[in-house]
Structure formats: structure tokens, C-alpha cells
Tab-separated table of C-alpha atoms in Angstrom:
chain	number	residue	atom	x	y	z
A	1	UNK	CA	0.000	0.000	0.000
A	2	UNK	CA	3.225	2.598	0.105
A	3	UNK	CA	4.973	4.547	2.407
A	4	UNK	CA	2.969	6.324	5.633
A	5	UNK	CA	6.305	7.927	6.560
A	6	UNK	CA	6.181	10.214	3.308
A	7	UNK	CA	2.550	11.333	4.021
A	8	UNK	CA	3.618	14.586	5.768
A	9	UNK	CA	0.961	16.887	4.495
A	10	UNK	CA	-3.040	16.757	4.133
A	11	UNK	CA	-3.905	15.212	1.052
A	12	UNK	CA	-6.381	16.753	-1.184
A	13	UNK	CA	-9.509	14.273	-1.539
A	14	UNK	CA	-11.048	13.261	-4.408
A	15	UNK	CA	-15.074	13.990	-4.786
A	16	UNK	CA	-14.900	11.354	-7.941
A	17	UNK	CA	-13.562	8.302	-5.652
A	18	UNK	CA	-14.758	9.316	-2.024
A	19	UNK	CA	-17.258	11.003	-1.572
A	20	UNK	CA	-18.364	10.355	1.904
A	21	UNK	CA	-14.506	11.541	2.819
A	22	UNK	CA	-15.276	15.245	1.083
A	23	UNK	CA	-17.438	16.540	4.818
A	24	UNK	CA	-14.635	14.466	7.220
A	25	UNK	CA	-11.353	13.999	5.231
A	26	UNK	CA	-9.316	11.112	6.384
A	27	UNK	CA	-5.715	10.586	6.217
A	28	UNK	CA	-4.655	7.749	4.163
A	29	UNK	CA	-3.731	5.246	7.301
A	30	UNK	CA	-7.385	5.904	8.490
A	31	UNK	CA	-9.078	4.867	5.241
A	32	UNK	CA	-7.817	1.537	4.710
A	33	UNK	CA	-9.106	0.079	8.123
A	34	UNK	CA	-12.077	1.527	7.440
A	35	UNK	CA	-12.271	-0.028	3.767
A	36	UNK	CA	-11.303	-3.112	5.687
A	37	UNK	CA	-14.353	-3.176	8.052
A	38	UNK	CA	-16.871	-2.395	5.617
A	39	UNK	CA	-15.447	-5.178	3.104
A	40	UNK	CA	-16.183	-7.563	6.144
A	41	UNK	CA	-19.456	-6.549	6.828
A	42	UNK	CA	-20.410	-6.941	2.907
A	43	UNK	CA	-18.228	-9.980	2.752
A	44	UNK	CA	-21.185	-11.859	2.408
A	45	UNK	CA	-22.652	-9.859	-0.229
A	46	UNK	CA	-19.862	-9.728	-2.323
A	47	UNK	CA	-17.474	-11.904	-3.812
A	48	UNK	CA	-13.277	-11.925	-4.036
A	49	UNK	CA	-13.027	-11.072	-7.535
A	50	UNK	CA	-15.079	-7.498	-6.717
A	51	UNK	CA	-12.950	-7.125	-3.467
A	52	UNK	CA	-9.700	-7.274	-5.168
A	53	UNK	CA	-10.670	-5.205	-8.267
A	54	UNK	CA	-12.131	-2.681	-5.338
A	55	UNK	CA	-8.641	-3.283	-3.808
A	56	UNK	CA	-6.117	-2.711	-6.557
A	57	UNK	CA	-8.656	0.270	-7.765
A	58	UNK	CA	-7.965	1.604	-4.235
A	59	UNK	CA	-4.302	0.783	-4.806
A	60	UNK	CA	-3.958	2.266	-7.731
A	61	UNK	CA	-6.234	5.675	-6.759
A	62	UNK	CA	-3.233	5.879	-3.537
A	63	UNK	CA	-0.418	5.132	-5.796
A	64	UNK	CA	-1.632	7.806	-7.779
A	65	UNK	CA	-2.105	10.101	-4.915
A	66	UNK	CA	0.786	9.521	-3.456
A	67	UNK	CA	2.504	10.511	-7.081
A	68	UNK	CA	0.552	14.064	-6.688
A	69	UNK	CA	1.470	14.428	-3.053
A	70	UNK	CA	4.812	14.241	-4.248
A	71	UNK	CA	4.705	17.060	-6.759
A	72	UNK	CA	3.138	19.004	-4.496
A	73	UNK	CA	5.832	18.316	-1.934
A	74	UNK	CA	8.081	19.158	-4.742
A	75	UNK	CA	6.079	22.047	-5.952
A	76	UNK	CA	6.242	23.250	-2.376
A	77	UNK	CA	9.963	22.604	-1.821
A	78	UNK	CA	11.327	24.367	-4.986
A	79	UNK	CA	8.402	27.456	-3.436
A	80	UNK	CA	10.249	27.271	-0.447
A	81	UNK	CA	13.731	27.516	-1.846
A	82	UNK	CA	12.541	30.623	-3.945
A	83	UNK	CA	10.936	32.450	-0.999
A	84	UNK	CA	13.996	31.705	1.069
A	85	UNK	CA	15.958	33.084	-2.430
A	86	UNK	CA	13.661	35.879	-1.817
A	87	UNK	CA	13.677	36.529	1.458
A	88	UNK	CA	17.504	36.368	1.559
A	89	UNK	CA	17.719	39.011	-1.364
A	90	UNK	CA	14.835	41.401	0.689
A	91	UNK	CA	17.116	40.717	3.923
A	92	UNK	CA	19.834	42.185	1.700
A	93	UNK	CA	18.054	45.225	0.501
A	94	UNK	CA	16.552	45.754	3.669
A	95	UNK	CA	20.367	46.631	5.021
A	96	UNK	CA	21.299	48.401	2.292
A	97	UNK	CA	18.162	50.536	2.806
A	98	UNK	CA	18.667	50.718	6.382
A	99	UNK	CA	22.430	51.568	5.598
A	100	UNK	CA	21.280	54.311	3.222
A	101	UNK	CA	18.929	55.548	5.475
A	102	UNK	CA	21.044	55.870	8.146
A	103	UNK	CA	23.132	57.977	5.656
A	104	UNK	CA	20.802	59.919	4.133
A	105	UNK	CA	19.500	60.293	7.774
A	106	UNK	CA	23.566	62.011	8.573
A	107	UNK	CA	23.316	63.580	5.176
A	108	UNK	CA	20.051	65.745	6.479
A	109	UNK	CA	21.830	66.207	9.796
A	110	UNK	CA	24.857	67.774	8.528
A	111	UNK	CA	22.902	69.786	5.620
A	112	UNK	CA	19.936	71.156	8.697
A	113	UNK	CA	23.187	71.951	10.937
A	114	UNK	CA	24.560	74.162	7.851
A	115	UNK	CA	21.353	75.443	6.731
A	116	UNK	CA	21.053	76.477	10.090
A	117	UNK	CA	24.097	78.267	10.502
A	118	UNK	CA	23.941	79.805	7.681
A	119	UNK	CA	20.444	81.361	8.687
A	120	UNK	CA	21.978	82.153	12.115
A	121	UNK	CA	24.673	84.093	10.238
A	122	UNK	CA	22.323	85.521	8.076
A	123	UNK	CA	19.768	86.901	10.527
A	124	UNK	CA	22.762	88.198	12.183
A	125	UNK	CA	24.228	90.141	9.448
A	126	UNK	CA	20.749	91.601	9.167
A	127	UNK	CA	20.150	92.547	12.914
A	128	UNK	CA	23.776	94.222	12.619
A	129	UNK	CA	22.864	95.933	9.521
A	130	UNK	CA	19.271	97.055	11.490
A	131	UNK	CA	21.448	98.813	14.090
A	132	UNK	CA	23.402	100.376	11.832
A	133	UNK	CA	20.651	101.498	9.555
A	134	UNK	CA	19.069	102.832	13.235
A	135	UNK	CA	21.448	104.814	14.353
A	136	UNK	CA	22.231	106.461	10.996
A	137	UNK	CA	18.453	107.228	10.698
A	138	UNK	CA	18.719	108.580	14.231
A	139	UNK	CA	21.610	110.843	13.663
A	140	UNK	CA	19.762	112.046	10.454
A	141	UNK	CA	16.510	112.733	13.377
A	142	UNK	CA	18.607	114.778	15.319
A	143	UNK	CA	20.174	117.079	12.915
A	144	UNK	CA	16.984	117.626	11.769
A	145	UNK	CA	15.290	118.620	15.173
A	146	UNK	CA	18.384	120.650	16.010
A	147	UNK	CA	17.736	122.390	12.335
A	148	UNK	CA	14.167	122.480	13.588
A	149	UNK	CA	14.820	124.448	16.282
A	150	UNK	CA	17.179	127.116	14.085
A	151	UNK	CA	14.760	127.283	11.894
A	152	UNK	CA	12.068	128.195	14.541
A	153	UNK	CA	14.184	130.623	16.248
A	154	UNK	CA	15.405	131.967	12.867
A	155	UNK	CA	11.696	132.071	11.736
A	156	UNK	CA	10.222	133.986	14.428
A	157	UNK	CA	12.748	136.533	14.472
A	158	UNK	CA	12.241	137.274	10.709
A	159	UNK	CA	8.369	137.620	11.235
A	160	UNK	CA	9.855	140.112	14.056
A	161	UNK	CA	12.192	141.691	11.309
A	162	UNK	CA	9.254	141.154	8.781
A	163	UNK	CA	6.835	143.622	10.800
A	164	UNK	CA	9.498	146.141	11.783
A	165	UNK	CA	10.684	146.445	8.103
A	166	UNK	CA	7.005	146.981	6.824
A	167	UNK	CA	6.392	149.570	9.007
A	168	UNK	CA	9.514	151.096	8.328
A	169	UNK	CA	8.522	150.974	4.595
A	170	UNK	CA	4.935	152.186	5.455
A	171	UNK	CA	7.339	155.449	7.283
A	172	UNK	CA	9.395	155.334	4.181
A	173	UNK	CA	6.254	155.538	1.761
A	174	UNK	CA	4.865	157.671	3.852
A	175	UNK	CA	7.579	160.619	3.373
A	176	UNK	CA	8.146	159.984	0.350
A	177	UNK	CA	4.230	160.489	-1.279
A	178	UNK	CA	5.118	163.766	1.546
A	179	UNK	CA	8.494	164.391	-0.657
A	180	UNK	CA	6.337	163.877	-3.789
A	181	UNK	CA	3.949	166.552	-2.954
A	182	UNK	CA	6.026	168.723	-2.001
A	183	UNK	CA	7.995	168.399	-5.310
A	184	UNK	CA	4.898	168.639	-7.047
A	185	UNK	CA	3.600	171.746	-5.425
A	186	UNK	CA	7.465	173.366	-5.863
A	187	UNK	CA	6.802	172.529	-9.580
A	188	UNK	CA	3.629	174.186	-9.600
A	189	UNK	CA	4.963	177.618	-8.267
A	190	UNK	CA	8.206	176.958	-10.216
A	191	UNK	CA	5.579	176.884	-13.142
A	192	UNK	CA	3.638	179.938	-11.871
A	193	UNK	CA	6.756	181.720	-11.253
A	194	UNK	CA	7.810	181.725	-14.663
A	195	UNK	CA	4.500	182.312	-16.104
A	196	UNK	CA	5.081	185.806	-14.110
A	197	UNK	CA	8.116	185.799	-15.460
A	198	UNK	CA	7.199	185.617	-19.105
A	199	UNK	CA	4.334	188.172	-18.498
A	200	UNK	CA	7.280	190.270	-16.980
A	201	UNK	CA	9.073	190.040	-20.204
A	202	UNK	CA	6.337	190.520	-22.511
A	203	UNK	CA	5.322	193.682	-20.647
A	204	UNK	CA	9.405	194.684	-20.817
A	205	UNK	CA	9.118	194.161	-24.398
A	206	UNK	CA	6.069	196.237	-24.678
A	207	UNK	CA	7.765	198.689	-22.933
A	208	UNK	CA	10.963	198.546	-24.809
A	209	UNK	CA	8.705	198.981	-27.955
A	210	UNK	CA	6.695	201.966	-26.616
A	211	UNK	CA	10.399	203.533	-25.356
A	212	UNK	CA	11.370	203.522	-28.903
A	213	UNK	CA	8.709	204.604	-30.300
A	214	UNK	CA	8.648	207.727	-27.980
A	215	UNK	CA	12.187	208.183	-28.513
A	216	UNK	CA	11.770	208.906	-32.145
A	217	UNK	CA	8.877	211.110	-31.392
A	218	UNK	CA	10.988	212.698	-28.963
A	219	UNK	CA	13.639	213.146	-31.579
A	220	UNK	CA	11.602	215.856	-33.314
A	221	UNK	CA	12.581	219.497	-31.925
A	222	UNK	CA	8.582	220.051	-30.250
A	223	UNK	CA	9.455	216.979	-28.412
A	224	UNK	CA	12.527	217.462	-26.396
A	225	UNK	CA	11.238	217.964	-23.087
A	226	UNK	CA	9.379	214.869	-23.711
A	227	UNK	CA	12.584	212.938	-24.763
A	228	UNK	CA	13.897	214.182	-20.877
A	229	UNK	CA	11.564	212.820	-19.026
A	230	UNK	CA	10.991	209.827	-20.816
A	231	UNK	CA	14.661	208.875	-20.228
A	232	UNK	CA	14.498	209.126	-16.866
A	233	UNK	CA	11.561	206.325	-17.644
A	234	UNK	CA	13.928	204.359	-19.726
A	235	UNK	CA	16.276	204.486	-16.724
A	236	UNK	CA	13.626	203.072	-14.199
A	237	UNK	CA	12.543	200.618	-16.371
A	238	UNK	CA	16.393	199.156	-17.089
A	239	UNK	CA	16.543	199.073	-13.588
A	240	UNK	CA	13.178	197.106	-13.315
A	241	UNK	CA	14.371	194.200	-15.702
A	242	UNK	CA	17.655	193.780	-13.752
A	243	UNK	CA	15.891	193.406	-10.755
A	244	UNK	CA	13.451	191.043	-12.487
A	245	UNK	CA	16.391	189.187	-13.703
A	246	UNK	CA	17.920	188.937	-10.368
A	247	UNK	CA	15.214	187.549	-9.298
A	248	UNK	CA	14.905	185.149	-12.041
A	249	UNK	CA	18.193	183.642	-11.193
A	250	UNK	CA	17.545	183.585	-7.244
A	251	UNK	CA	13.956	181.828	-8.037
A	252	UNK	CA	16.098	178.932	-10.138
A	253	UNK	CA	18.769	178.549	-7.709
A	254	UNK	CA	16.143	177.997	-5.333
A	255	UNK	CA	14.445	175.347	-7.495
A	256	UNK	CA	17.717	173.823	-8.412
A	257	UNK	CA	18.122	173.941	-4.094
A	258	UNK	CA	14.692	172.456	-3.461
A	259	UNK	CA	15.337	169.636	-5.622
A	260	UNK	CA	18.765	168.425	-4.196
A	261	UNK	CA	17.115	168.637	-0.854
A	262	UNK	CA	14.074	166.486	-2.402
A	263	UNK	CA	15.886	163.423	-3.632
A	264	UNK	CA	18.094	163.579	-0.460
A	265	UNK	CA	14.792	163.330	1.738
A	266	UNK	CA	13.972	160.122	-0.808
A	267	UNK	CA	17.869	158.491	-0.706
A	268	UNK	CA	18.327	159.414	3.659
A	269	UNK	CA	15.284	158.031	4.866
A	270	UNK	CA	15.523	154.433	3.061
A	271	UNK	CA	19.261	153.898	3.218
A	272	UNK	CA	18.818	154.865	7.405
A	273	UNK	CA	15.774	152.500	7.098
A	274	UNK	CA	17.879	149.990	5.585
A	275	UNK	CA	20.594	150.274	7.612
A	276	UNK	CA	18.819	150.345	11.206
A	277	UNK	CA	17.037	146.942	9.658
A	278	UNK	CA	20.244	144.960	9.042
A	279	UNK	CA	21.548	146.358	12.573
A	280	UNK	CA	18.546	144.907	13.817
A	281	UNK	CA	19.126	141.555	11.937
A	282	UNK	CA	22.711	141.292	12.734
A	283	UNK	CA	22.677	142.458	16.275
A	284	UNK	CA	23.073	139.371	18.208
A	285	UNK	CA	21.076	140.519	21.329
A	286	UNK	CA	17.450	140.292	19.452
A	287	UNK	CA	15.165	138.403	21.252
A	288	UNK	CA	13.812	134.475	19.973
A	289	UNK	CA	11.366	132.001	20.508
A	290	UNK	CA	13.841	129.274	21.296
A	291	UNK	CA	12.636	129.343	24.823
A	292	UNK	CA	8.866	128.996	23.555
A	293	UNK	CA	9.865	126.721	20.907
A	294	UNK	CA	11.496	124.608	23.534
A	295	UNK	CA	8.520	124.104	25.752
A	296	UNK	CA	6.463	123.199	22.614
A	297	UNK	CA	5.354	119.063	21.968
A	298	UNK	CA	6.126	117.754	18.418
A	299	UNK	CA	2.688	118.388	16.989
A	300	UNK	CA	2.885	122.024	17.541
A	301	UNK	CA	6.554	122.107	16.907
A	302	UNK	CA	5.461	120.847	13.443
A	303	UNK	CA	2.205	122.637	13.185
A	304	UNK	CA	4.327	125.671	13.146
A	305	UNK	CA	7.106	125.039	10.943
A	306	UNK	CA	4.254	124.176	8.675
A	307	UNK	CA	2.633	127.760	9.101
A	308	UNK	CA	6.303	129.335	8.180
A	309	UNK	CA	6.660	127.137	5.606
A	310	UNK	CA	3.337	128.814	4.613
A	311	UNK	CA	4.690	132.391	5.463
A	312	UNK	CA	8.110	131.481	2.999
A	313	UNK	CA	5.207	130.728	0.641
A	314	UNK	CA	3.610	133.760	0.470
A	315	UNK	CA	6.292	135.840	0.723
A	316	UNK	CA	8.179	134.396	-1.805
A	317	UNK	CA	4.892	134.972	-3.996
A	318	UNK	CA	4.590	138.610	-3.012
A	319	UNK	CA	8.353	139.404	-4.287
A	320	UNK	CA	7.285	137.469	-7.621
A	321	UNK	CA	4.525	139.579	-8.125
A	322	UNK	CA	6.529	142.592	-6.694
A	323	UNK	CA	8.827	141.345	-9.435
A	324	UNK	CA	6.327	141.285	-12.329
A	325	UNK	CA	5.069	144.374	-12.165
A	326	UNK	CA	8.474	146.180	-12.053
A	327	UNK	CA	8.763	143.851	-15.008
A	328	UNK	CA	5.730	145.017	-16.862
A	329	UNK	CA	6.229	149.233	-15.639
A	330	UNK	CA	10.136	149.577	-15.548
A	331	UNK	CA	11.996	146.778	-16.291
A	332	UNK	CA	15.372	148.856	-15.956
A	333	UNK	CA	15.418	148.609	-12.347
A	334	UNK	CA	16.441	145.384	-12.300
A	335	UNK	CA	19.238	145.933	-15.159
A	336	UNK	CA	22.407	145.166	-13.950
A	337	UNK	CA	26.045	146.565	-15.226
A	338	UNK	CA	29.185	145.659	-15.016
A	339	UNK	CA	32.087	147.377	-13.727
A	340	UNK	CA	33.392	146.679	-17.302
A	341	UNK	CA	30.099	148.398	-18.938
A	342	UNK	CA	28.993	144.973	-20.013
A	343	UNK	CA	24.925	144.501	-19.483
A	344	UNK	CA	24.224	140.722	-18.345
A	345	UNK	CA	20.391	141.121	-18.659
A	346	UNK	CA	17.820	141.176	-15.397
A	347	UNK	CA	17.959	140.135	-12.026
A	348	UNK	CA	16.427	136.839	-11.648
A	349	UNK	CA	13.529	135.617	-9.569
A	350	UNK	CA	14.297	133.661	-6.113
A	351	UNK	CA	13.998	130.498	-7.652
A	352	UNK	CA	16.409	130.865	-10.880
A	353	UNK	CA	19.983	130.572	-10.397
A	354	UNK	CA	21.982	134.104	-11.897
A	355	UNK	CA	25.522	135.189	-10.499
A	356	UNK	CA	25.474	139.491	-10.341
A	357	UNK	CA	28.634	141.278	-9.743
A	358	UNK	CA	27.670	144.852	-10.338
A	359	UNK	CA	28.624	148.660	-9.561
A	360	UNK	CA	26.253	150.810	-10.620
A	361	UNK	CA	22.275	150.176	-11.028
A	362	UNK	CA	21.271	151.803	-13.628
A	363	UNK	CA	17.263	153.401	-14.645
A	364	UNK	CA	16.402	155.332	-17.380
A	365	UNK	CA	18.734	157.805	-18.124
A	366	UNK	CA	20.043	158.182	-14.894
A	367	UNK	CA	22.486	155.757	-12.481
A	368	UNK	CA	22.567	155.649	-8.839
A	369	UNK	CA	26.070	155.064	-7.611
A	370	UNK	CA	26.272	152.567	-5.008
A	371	UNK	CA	28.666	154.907	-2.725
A	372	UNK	CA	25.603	157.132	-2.014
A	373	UNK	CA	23.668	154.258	-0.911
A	374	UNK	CA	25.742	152.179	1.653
A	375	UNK	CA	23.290	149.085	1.191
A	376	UNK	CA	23.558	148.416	-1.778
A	377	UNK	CA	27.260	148.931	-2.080
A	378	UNK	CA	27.709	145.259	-2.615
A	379	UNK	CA	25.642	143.373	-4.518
A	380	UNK	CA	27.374	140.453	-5.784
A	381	UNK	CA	25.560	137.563	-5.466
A	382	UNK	CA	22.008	139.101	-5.482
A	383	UNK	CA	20.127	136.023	-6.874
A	384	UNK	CA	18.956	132.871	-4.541
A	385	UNK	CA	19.971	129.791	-5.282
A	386	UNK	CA	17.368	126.592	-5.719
A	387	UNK	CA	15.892	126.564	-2.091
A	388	UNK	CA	16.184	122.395	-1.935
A	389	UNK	CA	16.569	120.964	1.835
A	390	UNK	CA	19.343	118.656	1.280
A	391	UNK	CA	21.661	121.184	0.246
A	392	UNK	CA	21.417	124.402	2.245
A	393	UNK	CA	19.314	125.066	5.300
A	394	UNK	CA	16.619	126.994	5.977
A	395	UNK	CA	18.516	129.497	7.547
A	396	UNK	CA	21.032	130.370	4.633
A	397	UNK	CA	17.739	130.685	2.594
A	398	UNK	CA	15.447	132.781	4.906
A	399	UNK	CA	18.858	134.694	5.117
A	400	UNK	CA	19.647	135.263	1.696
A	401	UNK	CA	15.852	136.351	1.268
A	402	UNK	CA	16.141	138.889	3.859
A	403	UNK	CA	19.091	140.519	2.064
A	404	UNK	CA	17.040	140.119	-1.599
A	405	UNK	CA	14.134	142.362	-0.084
A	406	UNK	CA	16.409	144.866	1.405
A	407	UNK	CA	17.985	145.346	-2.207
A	408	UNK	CA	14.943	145.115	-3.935
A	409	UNK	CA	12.990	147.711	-1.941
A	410	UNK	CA	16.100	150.268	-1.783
A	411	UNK	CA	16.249	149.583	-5.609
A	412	UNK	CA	12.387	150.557	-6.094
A	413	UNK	CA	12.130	153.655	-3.248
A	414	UNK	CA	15.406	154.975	-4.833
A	415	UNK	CA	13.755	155.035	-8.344
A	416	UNK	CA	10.255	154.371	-8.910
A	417	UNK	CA	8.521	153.968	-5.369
A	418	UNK	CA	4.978	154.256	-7.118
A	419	UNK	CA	5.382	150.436	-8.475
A	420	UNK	CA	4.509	149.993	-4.399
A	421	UNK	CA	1.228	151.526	-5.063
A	422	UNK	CA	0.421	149.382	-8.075
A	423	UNK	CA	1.715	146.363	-6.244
């Protein structure tokens, strides 16, 4: 019947042969006694011949069993080899994945311990460059408060300067629409005087005409005692038009008189103006606001640079116009001449750049020497440069535009003070 020892497995029962086996499957050793006890119950029943052919069928269904239990054990063994193969090769790979890991796992280390320092570097370099940045930006703060504060002292002390100088020029107006009337009403009698005058001499020649007339009468013999007496007229009236002609001369050296003493009241009055102004501005006892300014908070402090600002404004806007309409009325006060005679055109506004070196200012037909007028001896320099914060201060510029309105104004009284009016 074979070999039990080589049955290691369960064997995989046939429906076909045994079919009471398929609900309880029996090992091989288990169905043959069984075969056995059921052949001797039916041995009655049935004969040899069918209990051998049932026999060697059995025989034969084992033998063949036995053959597919042994492929399968073979099947099973050359499985086993190959997952062993297998799972010798995955051992393998597992290691050299762990060992790559474990590299890749150093690898990350070192490149997170660089990345890191570099960062660290990095965030340093930019908190150094922070301070840096700081403390340039808060040296930059503090010039500018500490130019804050010039400016504000600077600022209110030119309003001060402002008002005095207005109502100096309001004075200086004043006497000179005074100097102007007077002038006007010594032209009048000037004019009345020589209306006289004329009437003086057309009576004279009247006379002179009837005297000659009366001398040829008198030349006739009847007529001699009226030739006497009328010489004795002749005499008087001789005497008459000298004394008229005296008086001539004394009436136009009196006019001549009157006006020297007229354009000295219009040149004194706005070159002492001028000059108690700039003593004012350069004395360095004026009073400031620093001490108010000091005691202000940061919104006011700005509130009123803003309103200066404002007053720069406007002020720079009145000159312009002030400039314009000497412009448009008579341009020639703002001709300028070099000591060499050459012209180099008009005085600019504040905000064009010109360079002026001149000695005489000359108007129509006349020029005012700068040696009668002590402020404008020098007037190089006379035009303002851009007024930019970066490159000159506020100071320099409210400066500079101080000494611009003091020329300008000595310029226009001097010459043509009734551009004021228009203005």
C-alpha cells in the first residue's frame, strides 16, 4: 500500500472516488481500516473477484495520490527555496536601505546643521545691519530737530524783522508820497513863477517897444522935453528888468536847491531805514522764541514750521509779483552793469539761479552810484539759489531772502517807489 512515513501533508480528496470523505477527510492510514471493516461486513454480499478489483482500484487511486502528493511536496519545496531566495535578497536590501537611510539620515543632519548656521549668520548680518541702519536714521533725526529748532528761532525773528521792516517801509512811503507833494507843489509855483516871469518880459518888451517909439517922437525938436523925461523912464525901467532878472536867477537857484534837498529826503530816509534793519538783523542781542519753541510738543513744533513754511510761501509769492510788475512798468530797475560796462540782462527771480557782480544800477537815463547808498554797495551775489533741503538750510535761505528784499525795496524807493502803489 506505500509509504505512511512520506505522508507529511493533508492530502487533497477526491469527490470522484470518495465522496463520503469530502465533509470528514481522512488521512490515508485511516481509510484503509475503514475499507477493511466495511469489506467484512459486505463480505457476504460480495465476492473476491469485486474485493480485489475494489482493492487494486484503491491501490492504484493511492499510488496515484501519493505521485501528486509528491509534486506538491516538490512544488512546495522548490516554493520554499525561492521564498527563502527571496527573502535572503529582501534581507539584503533591507540593510542596504537601512544603511542608506542611516546615511541619508547624517546627510540631512549635517545639511539642517549648515542650513542652520547659515540662517543664524544671516539673521545676524541683518540685525547688525538694522542697528546700523538705526542709528544712521537717528543721527539724520537729530540734525533735523536741532535744524528744527534754528529754523524756529530763525523764523520767528524774521516775522519780528518782517513787521518792523514793513512799518519802516509804510514810514518810508509815507515821506516819500510827503516828498512827492512837495515836489509837485514846488513845480507848480516853479511853473507859476515863470508864467510871471514871461508876463514880466512881454510887458518889458512892450515897454521897450513903446520907449522907442517915444524916442523917435521925442527926436523931433517940439518933443525934447518929452525925450527928458521919458529917459528918466527908460532908466527906471532898465533898472526894473535887472531886478526882475535877479530875481529870475535867485527863483532857479532855489528850485535847483529844493530839488537836491528832495531826492536827499527820498535816498536818507531808506538807506537809514535799511541800515537800522540789518543792525537789527545782525545784532546778536534780538530776542527768539527758542525758549517757547522749547517748551512746545512735536505736533505744535510741526504745526508751526508748517505755518512758516506757509509764510516762505507767500512771501516768496509777493516778491514774484513785486517782481512782475516792475517787469511790466520799468523793467530797468532790475538791469544790472558791469564794472566793465557789459549789461548781463535782469535780475532773476528767487527760484532761478543768476551770479550778479555789479557797480552801478542803472534806470532810465540816470544811475545811482552805489557809494551814495551804503546798502547796496555790494551786490554780488544778489540772486537765490534753488531753495532744496538737502543742500542748504533753511537758515542760509530765509537769510539770503532777507538781504534780496532789502535790495529790492532800496532799488524801487530809490527810483520808482509808485510800483509799491500798483503792487
Amino acid at each position: 500500500y506505500g509509504n505512511d512515513e512520506e505522508f507529511t501533508g493533508v492530502a487533497e480528496p477526491d469527490s470522484s472516488v470518495f465522496p463520503s470523505d469530502t465533509v470528514y477527510p481522512r488521512t490515508p492510514t485511516q481509510r484503509i481500516p475503514n475499507t477493511l471493516k466495511r469489506n467484512s461486513y459486505l463480505q457476504s454480499a460480495i465476492s473476491t473477484e469485486q474485493v480485489e478489483q475494489q482493492l487494486q482500484e484503491t491501490v492504484d487511486e493511492l499510488q496515484k495520490r501519493l505521485e501528486t502528493l509528491s509534486d506538491q511536496k516538490q512544488t512546495t519545496t522548490e516554493r520554499l527555496a525561492k521564498i527563502q531566495s527571496e527573502n535572503t535578497d529582501l534581507k539584503s536590501r533591507l540593510l542596504s536601505l537601512e544603511d542608506r537611510f542611516h546615511d541619508l539620515e547624517g546627510q540631512q543632519a549635517r545639511t539642517a546643521q549648515s542650513e542652520q548656521q547659515r540662517y543664524t549668520e544671516y539673521i545676524n548680518q541683518k540685525d547688525r545691519t538694522f542697528l546700523q541702519e538705526k542709528e544712521v536714521l537717528q543721527s539724520r533725526i537729530n540734525a533735523i530737530e536741532v535744524e528744527l529748532k534754528q529754523t524756529h528761532n530763525v523764523n520767528g525773528q524774521m516775522r519780528k524783522d518782517v513787521k518792523e521792516l514793513k512799518q519802516k517801509l509804510d514810514d518810508v512811503v509815507f515821506q516819500l508820497r510827503d516828498s512827492q507833494i512837495r515836489c509837485n507843489n514846488l513845480a507848480d509855483d516853479n511853473e507859476k513863477l515863470l508864467e510871471q516871469i514871461r508876463l514880466q518880459n512881454e510887458e518889458l518888451e512892450a515897454e521897450k517897444l513903446y520907449n522907442t517909439q517915444l524916442a523917435e517922437q521925442l527926436s523931433h525938436p517940439p518933443l525934447s522935453r518929452t525925450y527928458s523925461r521919458t529917459g528918466s523912464i527908460l532908466k527906471a525901467s532898465e533898472i526894473r528888468i535887472e531886478d526882475l532878472v535877479a530875481e529870475l536867477q535867485g527863483l532857479k537857484s532855489e528850485n535847483e536847491k529844493l530839488k537836491r534837498e528832495n531826492k536827499e529826503l527820498r535816498e536818507n530816509p531808506v538807506v537809514a531805514g535799511v541800515n537800522e534793519g540789518r543792525h537789527l538783523l545782525a545784532s546778536p542781542d534780538t530776542p527768539s522764541f527758542a525758549a517757547e519753541l522749547e517748551v512746545l510738543s512735536k505736533d505744535e513744533l510741526m504745526k508751526k514750521l508748517k505755518e512758516q513754511f506757509s509764510i516762505n510761501d507767500r512771501l516768496r509769492e509777493y516778491i514774484e509779483r513785486m517782481l512782475t510788475v516792475i517787469i511790466e512798468n520799468n523793467p530797468q530797475l532790475l538791469e544790472v552793469t558791469t564794472s566793465s560796462g557789459v549789461s548781463i540782462g535782469f535780475m532773476g527771480m528767487p527760484s532761478i539761479n543768476c551770479q550778479q557782480q555789479s557797480s552801478l544800477i542803472t534806470t532810465d537815463n540816470k544811475s545811482v552810484v552805489p557809494q551814495n547808498l551804503p546798502s547796496t554797495e555790494s551786490i554780488k551775489n544778489d540772486s537765490f539759489s534753488p531753495i532744496t533741503t538737502t543742500k542748504e538750510p533753511l537758515v542760509k535761505m530765509n537769510r539770503q531772502l532777507r538781504e534780496y528784499i532789502d535790495r529790492l525795496l532800496v532799488r524801487i524807493l530809490t527810483n520808482d517807489p509808485d510800483i509799491l502803489e500798483k503792487q
